[in-house]
Every structure is written in structure tokens, then in C-alpha cells.
Coordinates of C-alpha atoms in Angstrom, one line a residue:
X261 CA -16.3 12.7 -2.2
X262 CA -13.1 11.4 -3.8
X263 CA -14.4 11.4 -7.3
X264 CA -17.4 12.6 -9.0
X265 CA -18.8 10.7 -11.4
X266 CA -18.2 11.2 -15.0
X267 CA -21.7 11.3 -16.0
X268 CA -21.8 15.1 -16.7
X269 CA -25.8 15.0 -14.9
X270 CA -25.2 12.8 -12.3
X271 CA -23.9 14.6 -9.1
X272 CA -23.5 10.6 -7.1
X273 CA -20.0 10.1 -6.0
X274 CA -18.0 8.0 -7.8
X275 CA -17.2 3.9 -6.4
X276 CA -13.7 4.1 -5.1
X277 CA -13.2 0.1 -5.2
X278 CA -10.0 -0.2 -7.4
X279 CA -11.7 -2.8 -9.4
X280 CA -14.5 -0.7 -10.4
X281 CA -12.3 2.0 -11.9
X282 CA -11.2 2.0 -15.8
X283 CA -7.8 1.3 -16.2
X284 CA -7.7 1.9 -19.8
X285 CA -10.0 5.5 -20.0
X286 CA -9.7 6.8 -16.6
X287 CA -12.8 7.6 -16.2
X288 CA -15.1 7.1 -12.9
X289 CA -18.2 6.4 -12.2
X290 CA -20.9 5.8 -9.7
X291 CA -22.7 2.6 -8.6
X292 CA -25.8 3.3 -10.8
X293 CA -23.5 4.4 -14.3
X294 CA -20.9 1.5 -14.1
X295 CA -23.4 -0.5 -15.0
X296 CA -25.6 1.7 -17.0
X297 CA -23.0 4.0 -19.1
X298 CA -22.5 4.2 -22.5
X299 CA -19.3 2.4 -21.4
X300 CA -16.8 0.2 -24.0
X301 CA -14.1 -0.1 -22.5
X302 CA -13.6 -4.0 -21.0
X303 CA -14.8 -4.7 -17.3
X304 CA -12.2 -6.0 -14.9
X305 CA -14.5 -9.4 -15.2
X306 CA -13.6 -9.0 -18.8
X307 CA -9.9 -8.8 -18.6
X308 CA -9.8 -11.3 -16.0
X309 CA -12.1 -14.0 -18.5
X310 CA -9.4 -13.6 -21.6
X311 CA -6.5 -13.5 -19.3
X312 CA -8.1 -17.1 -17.9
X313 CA -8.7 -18.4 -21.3
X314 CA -5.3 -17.9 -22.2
X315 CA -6.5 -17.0 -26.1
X316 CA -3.2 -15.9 -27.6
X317 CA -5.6 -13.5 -30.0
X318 CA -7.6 -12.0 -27.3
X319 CA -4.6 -11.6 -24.9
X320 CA -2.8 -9.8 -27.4
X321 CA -4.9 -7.2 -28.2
X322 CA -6.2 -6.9 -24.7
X323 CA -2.2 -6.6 -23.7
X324 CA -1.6 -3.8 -26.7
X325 CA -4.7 -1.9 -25.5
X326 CA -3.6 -1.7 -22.1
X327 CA -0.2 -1.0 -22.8
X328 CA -1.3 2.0 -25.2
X329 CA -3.2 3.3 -21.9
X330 CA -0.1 2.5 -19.9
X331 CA 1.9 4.6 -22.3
X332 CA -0.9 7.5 -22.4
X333 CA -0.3 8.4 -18.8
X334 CA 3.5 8.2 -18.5
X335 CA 3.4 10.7 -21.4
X336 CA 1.3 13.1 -19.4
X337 CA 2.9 12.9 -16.6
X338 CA 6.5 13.5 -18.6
X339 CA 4.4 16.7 -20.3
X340 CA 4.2 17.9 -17.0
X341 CA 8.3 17.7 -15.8
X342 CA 10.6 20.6 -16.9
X343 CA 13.6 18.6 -17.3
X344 CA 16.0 21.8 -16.9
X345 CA 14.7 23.0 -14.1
X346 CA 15.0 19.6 -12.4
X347 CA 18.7 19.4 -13.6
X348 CA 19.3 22.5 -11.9
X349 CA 17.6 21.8 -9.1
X350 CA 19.6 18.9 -8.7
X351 CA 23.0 20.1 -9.5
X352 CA 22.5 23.3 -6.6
X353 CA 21.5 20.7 -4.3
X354 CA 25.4 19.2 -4.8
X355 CA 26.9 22.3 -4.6
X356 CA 27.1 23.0 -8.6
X357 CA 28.3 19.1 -9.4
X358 CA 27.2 19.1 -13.0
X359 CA 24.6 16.1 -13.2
X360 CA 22.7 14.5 -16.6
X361 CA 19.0 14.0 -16.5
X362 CA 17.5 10.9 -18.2
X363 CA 13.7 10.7 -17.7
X364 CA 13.1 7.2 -20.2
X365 CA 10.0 7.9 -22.9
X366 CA 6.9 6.2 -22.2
X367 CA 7.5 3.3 -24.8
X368 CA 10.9 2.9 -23.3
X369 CA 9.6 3.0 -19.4
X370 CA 6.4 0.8 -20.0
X371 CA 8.5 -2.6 -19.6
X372 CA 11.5 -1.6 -17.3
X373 CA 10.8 -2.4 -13.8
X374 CA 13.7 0.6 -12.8
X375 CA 11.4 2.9 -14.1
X376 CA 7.8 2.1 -13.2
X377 CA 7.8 0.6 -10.1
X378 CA 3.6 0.3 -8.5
X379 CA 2.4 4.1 -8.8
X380 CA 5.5 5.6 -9.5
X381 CA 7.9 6.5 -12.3
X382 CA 11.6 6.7 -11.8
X383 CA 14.3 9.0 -13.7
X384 CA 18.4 8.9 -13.0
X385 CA 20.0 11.6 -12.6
X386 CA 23.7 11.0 -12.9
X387 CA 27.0 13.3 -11.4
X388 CA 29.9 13.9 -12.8
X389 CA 31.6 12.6 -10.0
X390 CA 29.4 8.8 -10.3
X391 CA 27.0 9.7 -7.7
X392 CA 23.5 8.6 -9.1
X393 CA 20.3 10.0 -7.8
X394 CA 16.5 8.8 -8.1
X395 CA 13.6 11.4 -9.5
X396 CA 10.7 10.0 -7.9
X397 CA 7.6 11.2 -9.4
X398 CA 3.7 9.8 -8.9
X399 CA 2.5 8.3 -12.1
X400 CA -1.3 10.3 -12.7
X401 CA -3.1 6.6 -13.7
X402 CA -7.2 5.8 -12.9
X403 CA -6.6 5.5 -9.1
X404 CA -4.4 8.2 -8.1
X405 CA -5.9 10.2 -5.4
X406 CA -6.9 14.0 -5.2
X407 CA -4.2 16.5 -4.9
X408 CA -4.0 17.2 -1.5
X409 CA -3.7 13.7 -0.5
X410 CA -1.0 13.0 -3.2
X411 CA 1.2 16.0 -1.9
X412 CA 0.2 14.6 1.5
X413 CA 1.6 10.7 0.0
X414 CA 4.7 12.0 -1.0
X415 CA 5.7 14.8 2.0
X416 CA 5.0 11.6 4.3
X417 CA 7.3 9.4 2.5
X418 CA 9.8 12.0 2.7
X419 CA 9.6 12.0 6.3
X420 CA 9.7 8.6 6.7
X421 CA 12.9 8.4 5.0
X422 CA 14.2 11.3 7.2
X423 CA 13.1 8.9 10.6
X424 CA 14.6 6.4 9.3
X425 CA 18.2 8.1 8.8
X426 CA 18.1 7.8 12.4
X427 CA 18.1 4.3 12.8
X428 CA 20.3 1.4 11.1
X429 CA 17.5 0.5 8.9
X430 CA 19.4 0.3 5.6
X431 CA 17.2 3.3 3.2
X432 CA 18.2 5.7 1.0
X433 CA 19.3 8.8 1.4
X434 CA 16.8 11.5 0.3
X435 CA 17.8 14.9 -0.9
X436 CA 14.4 17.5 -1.7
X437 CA 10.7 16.9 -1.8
X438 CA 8.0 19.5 -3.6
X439 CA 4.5 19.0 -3.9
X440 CA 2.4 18.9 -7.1
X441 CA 0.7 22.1 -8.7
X442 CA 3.2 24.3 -6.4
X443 CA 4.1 27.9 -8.1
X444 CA 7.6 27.6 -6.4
X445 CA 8.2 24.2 -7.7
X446 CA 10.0 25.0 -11.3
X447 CA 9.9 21.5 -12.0
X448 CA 6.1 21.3 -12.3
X449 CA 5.6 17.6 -11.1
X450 CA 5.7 16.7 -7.5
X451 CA 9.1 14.5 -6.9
X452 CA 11.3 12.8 -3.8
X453 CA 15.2 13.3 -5.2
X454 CA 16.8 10.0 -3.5
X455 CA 19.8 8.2 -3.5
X456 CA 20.2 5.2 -6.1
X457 CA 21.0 1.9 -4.0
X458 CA 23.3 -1.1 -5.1
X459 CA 21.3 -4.6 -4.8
X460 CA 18.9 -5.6 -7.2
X461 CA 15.2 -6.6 -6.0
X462 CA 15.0 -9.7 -4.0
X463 CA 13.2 -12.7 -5.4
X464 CA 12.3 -14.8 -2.7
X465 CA 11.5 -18.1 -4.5
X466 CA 14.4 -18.6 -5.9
X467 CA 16.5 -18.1 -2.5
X468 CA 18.0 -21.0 -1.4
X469 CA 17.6 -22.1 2.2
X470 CA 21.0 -20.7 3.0
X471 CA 20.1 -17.6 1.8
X472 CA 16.6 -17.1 3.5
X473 CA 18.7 -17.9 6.2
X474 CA 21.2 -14.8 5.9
X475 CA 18.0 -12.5 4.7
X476 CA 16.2 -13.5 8.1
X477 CA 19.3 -13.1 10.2
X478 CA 19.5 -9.5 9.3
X479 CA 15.8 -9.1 9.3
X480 CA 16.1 -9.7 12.9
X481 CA 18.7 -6.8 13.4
X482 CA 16.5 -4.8 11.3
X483 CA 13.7 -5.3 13.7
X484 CA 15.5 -5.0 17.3
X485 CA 16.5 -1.6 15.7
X486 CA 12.9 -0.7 14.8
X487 CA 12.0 -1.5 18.5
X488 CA 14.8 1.3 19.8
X489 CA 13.0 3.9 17.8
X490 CA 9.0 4.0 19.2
X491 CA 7.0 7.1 18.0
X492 CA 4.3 8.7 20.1
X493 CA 1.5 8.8 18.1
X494 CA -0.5 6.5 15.8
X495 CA -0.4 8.0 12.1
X496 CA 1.8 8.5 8.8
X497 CA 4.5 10.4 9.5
X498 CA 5.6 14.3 9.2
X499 CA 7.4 16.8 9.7
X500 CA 7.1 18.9 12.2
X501 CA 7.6 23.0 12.7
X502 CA 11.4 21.9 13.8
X503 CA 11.7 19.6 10.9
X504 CA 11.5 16.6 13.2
X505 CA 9.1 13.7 11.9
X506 CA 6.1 12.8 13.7
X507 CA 3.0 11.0 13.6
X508 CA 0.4 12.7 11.6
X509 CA -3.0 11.5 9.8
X510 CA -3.8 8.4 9.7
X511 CA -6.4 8.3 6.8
X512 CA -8.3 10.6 5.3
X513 CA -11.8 11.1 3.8
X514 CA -13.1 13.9 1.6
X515 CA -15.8 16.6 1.8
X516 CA -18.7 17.9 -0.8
X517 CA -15.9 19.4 -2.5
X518 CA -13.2 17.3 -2.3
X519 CA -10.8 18.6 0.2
X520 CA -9.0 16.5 2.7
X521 CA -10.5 15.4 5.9
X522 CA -7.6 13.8 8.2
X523 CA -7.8 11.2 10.8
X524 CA -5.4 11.0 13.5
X525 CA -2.8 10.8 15.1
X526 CA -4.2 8.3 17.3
X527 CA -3.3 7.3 21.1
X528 CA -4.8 4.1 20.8
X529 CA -5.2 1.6 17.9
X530 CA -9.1 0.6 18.6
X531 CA -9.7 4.2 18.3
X532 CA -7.9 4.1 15.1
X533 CA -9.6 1.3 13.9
X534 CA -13.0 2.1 15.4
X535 CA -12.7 5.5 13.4
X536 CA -11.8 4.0 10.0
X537 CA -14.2 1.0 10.1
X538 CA -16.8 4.0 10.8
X539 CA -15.6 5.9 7.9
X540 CA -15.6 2.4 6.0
X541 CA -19.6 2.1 7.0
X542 CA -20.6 5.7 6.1
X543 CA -19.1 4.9 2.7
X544 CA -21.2 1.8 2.0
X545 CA -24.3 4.1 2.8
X546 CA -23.4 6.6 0.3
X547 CA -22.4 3.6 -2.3
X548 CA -18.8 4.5 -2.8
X549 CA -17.9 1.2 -2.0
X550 CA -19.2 -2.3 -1.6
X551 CA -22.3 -1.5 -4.0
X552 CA -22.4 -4.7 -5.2
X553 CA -23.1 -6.3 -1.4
X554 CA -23.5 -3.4 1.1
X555 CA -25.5 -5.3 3.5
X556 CA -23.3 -8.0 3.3
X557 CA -20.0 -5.8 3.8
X558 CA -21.9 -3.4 6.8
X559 CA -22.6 -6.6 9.1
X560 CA -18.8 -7.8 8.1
X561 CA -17.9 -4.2 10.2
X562 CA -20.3 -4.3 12.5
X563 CA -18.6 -7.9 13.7
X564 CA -15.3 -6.5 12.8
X565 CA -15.7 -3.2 15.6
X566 CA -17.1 -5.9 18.0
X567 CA -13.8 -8.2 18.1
X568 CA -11.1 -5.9 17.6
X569 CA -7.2 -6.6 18.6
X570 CA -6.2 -6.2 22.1
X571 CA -6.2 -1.7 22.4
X572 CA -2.4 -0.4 22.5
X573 CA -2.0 3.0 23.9
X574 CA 1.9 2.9 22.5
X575 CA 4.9 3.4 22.2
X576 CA 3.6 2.9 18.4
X577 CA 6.4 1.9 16.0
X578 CA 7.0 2.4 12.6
X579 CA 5.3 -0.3 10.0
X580 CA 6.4 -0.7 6.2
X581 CA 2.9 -2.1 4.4
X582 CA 4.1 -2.7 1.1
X583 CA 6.7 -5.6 2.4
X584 CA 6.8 -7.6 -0.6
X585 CA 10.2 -9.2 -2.1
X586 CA 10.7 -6.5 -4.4
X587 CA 10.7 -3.4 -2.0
X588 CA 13.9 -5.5 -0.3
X589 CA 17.3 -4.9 -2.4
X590 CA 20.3 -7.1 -1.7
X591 CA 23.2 -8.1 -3.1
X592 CA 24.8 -11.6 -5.0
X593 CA 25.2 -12.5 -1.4
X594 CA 22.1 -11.8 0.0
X595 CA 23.3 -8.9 1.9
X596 CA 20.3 -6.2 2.5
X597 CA 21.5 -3.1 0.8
X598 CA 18.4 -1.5 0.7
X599 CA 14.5 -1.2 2.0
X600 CA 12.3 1.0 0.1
X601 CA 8.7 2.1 -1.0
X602 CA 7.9 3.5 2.0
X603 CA 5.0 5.4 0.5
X604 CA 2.2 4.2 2.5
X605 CA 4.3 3.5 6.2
X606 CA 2.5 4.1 9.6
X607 CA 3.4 4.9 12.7
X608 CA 1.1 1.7 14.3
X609 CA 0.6 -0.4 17.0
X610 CA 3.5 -2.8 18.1
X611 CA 1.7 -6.0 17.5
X612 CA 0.9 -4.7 13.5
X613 CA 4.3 -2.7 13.2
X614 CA 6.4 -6.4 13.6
X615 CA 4.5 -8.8 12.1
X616 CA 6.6 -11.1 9.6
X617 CA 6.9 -9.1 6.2
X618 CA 4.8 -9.9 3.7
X619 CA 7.1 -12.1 1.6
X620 CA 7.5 -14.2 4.3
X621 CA 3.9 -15.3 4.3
X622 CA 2.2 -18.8 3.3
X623 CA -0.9 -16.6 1.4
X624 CA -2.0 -19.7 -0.3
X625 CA -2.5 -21.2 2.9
X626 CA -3.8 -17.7 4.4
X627 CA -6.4 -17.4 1.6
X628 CA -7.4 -20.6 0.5
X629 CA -7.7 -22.3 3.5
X630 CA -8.2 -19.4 5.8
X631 CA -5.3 -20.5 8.2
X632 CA -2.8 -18.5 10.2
X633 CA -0.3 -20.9 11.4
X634 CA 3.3 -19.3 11.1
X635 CA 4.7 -20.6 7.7
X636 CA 8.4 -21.8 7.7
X637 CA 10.2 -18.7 7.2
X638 CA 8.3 -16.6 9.7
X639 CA 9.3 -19.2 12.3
X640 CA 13.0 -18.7 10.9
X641 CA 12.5 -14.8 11.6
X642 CA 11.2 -15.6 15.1
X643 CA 14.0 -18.0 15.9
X644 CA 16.2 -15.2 14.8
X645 CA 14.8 -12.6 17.1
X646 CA 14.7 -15.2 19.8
X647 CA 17.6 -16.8 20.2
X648 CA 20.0 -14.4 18.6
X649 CA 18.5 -10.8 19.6
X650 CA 16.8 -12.2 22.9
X651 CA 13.6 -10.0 21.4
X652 CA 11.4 -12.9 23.3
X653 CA 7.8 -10.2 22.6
X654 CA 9.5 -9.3 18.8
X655 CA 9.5 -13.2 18.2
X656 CA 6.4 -14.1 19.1
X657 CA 4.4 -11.3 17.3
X658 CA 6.5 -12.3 14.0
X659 CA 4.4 -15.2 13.7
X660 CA 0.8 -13.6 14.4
X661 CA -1.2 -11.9 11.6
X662 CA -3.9 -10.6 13.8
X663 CA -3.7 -7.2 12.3
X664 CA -2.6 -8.3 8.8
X665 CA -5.9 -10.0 8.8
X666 CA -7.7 -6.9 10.2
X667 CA -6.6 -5.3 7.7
X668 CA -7.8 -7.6 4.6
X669 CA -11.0 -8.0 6.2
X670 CA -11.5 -3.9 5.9
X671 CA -10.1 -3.7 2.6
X672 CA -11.5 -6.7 0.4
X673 CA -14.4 -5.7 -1.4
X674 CA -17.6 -8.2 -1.9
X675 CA -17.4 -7.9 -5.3
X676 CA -14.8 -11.0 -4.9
X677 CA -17.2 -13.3 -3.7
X678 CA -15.1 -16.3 -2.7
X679 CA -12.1 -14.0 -1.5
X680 CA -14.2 -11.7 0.5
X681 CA -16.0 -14.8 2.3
X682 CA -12.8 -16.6 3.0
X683 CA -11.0 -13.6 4.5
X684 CA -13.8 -12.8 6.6
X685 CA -14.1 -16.3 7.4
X686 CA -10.3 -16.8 8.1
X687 CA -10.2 -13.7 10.8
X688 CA -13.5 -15.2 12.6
X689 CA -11.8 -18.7 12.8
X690 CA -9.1 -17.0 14.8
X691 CA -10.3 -14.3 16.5
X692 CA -13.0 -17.0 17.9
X693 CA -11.2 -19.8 18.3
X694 CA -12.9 -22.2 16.1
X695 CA -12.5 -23.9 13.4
X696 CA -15.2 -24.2 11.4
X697 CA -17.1 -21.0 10.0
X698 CA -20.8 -21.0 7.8
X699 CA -21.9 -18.1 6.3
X700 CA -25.3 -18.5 6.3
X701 CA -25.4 -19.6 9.9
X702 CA -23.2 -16.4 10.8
X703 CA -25.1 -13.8 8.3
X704 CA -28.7 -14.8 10.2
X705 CA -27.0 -14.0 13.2
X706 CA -25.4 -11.0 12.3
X707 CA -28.3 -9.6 10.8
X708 CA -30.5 -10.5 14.0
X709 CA -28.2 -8.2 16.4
X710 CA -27.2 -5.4 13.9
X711 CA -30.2 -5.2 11.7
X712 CA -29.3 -3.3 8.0
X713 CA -28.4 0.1 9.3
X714 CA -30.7 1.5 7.1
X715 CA -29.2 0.1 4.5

């Protein structure tokens, strides 16, 4: 299991849906005790209510509550860096360049986006000589995995920034990598040393036309590059014996004591996602996710494994699955000085690795109205890639979601009524070719040919 509960008696895993973990006292807890514990903290329904009811009096504490929790784990995690030890670290790694450390206090790195950015928390560390570094370090919040995967997180990201040295992907640089609870790491906390990039995070609504345009242009480079570097495996990358990185794991699960269990490499994406939609199923039976619809979310998979994508057996290619606006850096002039978070990037099938980014999407229209028609600015990536990098097979998967949908249907939880029908809904629609879907009409169905699986 991934968590225990914290009911001291109860030996149940803990749920591993994020929106049945406590942000505010980290705490986990099974499907029977998150209902039942002496629990006071608010719900996720809760927090959601007063954020909808917009009561200045309610938001406000609710905001200073959360922040105080915020606060709570940046100043464990900081308890945890030797600051000296990382200065050192850093200055041998220059060659005895004398450097400055600032690691920001947890009421000054609550509100600054340089800082905390997703799970992470970012010091400088600053040269004599003007070069300026990044500390990365993974913040310890309510949904941080186990050790060995977060050692696993952070060694993979560092190999994907060493891949992608080898390509003209714009990244940064990266420098040293050590691994949480390690006696050799003096620094205590697990960290990536990176370079510092110019550009400030893009905002894509507030582009203009002309500069969507100049973004997309070099997208397009950005992905006829991709394409030259293909990978042989399906998985998150590593490094090898030689230092070279390679596909690894795809996913992981945990044992009766919480140690990893990897997936992958793959050879062929249905076996990937045959062999995580399994893993999916056997967690719905042990109530680790989905306990508030498992029947409902164990026929969703059951249709899922019987109408996957077209099987790939590679070249696989590398896939950035974070690829919101603010992972992109550019300059006043829309030049791309920078891609990063590549925390979570997989090795993957061709027709997932270059789908549109994320940014580029109409979700609106992908989630209210369960629609996958290319919005405009994937069809200005794919006219890029056409007609300018003559990438005919790059253009026309930049305006498909297949995967991308895949992808939401395995993840979204039924605890999100509406959004877990409408994905569902949207990826039949299009995997079927209709265009119409009823639930009801569907569930009967599903139900007749898979039964409840014991459920």
C-alpha cells in the first residue's frame, strides 16, 4: 500500500485519490475512516462550498488556515536542508567559485511563484562571477509519495534533463542530483542543482495573435527535433550503468510494506496501458481509490481495456505531461528561452508524445461539451509542422487527443460526478464514432457483459 491509514487500529490502506487527502493535517485515511474519523479539519466539498460562495468572512479564514498549513510544511522541509553543506557542495561543483545560498523562509516563499512552483520549492544560489543556479527540492505536503518513489521522481527528472542536453530542446542545464534520506548526501534533503533561465513564465491569454504565432512557429522546431531523438523503450527515463538515459519504469505500485513495485519499460503502449488499467482495477477492489463509485469506475476500465489506441511497438519519444503555460519561459518577444518541470516525462508512444501541449487546448470545450475538434492554436501548431517542417504525421497527431483523453478517463475519480461522466462520455463519443452518449443506456450494458468483478 502507499499509505496506511492513520487510524492507529485500522490496518485498511489509505484512499490515494488526491481529493480525499487532508491538505491542511496531512493525515490519511481509508475509505471507511474518512467518513467516520474524529476528523475537523474541512472536506474538499467544504473548501470548495465557501470558495463558491464567495463569503469574504469564510474565505478569509479558510485562506489563513490553509496558508498556516502551507507555511507548516515549507518549514519542515527547510529544517531538513543544511544550508552550508549545500553551499559547498555548490561552490566544488564550480571549481571553488564562491556562491551565496538564499533558501526564502516559509512566510516569504508561501506567495512567490519563483519559489514554490507545483510540489517543489526553489532556492538561488548565486556566483561570484553572476552565474545563478536553482536548488530544486520536493516540498513534503499531504500527497507526496513514499521514499523510494520520490528519489525515483527526482533521479528521472535528472535524466531527462541530461537526454535532453542532446537535443535543441531549449532546458536547463543541470549540475548534481542526491536522493532523500542518503548518508552521503551532507545536504540532508534530496535536490536537482540547475541552471537559472532568462524568460519569465508564459501567459497564454494574454498573447496576442502575433505572438501565438512566433510561440507556435518554434514549437514546431521544438517538435521536428523531438522526432530526431526516439528512445527504445516505453517508461520514465534513467540512467544507465554508462550514465546514458534510458527508459525505465513506467509506474509503480507498492507492496504490504510499502516498497516499490515498478512497471515497465514497455515495448508496446497497450501493454502499457493494459498493465496500468489492471493495476487501476486491483485498486478499486482494495478501496484505495474510487470508493465512493467502484462499480461505476471498474466497468469505466473494463470498456477502457476493450477500445484502446491503435498498439505502437516504437520508436517511443519523449513526452512532457505537465505542458501548461507556465512550464514554457520566453522572453518580451516571445522567444522560448526555456521548457521545464519535466518531473513526470515519459518515454511514450508517438501518437501521445506529440499531441498539442496542453496550453494549446480548448478544455472548456473538451470538458463541457465532451468535444475533440482541434481548437485554433493546435491547428496553428499543425500548420506549422506542415507547411514549414514538412512533418506531414507530426501535424496531424497535433490535433488528436486520443491519448490525452485516455489518460483523463484513467485518472478522474467518480467522486466528480459530472466531470467523471463527461470525460468518460467524451472518449466514448470518439473512440465510437457517435455523437450522442447516455449513461444509463451504456451502464446496463456494460454491466451485462462485465458483470461487478466481485465487486
Amino acid at each position: 500500500m502507499k499509505w496506511s491509514c492513520a487510524i492507529q487500529a485500522c490496518d485498511q490502506p489509505a484512499l490515494r485519490s488526491l481529493h480525499e487527502q487532508c491538505e491542511l493535517c496531512h493525515r490519511h485515511f481509508c475509505a471507511k475512516h474518512v467518513v467516520l474519523a474524529p476528523h475537523t479539519c474541512h472536506t474538499n466539498e467544504d473548501i470548495r462550498a465557501i470558495y463558491i460562495s464567495g463569503d469574504p468572512d469564510k474565505l478569509k479564514r479558510l485562506n489563513s488556515v490553509r496558508r498556516t498549513a502551507g507555511e507548516k510544511v515549507i518549514s519542515r522541509l527547510l529544517a531538513t536542508i543544511n544550508c552550508d553543506a549545500l553551499r559547498v557542495r555548490a561552490e566544488t561543483l564550480r571549481g571553488g567559485i564562491k556562491c551565496t545560498v538564499n533558501l526564502p523562509s516559509a512566510d516569504q516563499a508561501y506567495f512567490n511563484c519563483d519559489v514554490l512552483g507545483g510540489r517543489n520549492y526553489h532556492g538561488s544560489i548565486v556566483f561570484d562571477d553572476g552565474k545563478t543556479w536553482l536548488a530544486r527540492f520536493r516540498l513534503p505536503n499531504h500527497n507526496a509519495p513514499p521514499l523510494q518513489e520520490r528519489n525515483f521522481d527526482r533521479r528521472s527528472e535528472y535524466a531527462t534533463y541530461r537526454f535532453l542536453a542532446r537535443t535543441a530542446v531549449p532546458v536547463p542545464e543541470v549540475y548534481d542530483c542526491a536522493d532523500d534520506d542518503d548518508p552521503l548526501n551532507p545536504v540532508g534533503a534530496g535536490y536537482i542543482l540547475l541552471e537559472k533561465l532568462a524568460g519569465k513564465p508564459l501567459a497564454w491569454y494574454e498573447a496576442s495573435d502575433a505572438q501565438k504565432e512566433k510561440f507556435c512557429r518554434q514549437l514546431a522546431e521544438i517538435y521536428a527535433n523531438l522526432e530526431q531523438h526516439p528512445l527504445s523503450g516505453l517508461g520514465r527515463l534513467q540512467l544507465s550503468s554508462t550514465g546514458l538515459p534510458e527508459a525505465g519504469p513506467a509506474f509503480f505500485d507498492y507492496d504490504s510494506s510499502g516498497n516499490l513495485i515498478p512497471f515497465g519499460p514497455f515495448s508496446h503502449s497497450n501493454d502499457y496501458y493494459k498493465a496500468l488499467i489492471q493495476q487501476r482495477i486491483q485498486l478499486v477492489k482494495t478501496g484505495e481509490i474510487a470508493s465512493s463509485a467502484p462499480l461505476d469506475q471498474y466497468l469505466v476500465y473494463m470498456s477502457l481495456l476493450d477500445s484502446l489506441p491503435p498498439d505502437e511497438s516504437g520508436p517511443f519519444f519523449l513526452r512532457h505531461v505537465d505542458s501548461r503555460d507556465a512550464n514554457f519561459l520566453v522572453d518580451d518577444d516571445y522567444n522560448i528561452t526555456g521548457i521545464i518541470d519535466w518531473e513526470l516525462a515519459i518515454s511514450t508512444a508517438k501518437g501521445a508524445a506529440f499531441q498539442s501541449p496542453l496550453l494549446l487546448y480548448d478544455l472548456g470545450e473538451f470538458y463541457n461539451k465532451g468535444l475533440s475538434t482541434p481548437s485554433e492554436d493546435e491547428k496553428r501548431l499543425s500548420k506549422f509542422l506542415r507547411e514549414e517542417k514538412g512533418a506531414v504525421e507530426l501535424s496531424t497527431l497535433a490535433e488528436k487527443k486520443l491519448h490525452f483523453r485516455v489518460d483523463q478517463v484513467i485518472e478522474t475519480d467518480p467522486s466528480d460526478r459530472q466531470n467523471f461522466v463527461g470525460v468518460f462520455s467524451g472518449w466514448w463519443k470518439v473512440t465510437k464514432g457517435v455523437e450522442t452518449f447516455d449513461w444509463d443506456t451504456w451502464y446496463k450494458k456494460a454491466l451485462d457483459m462485465y458483470g461487478d468483478g466481485g465487486l
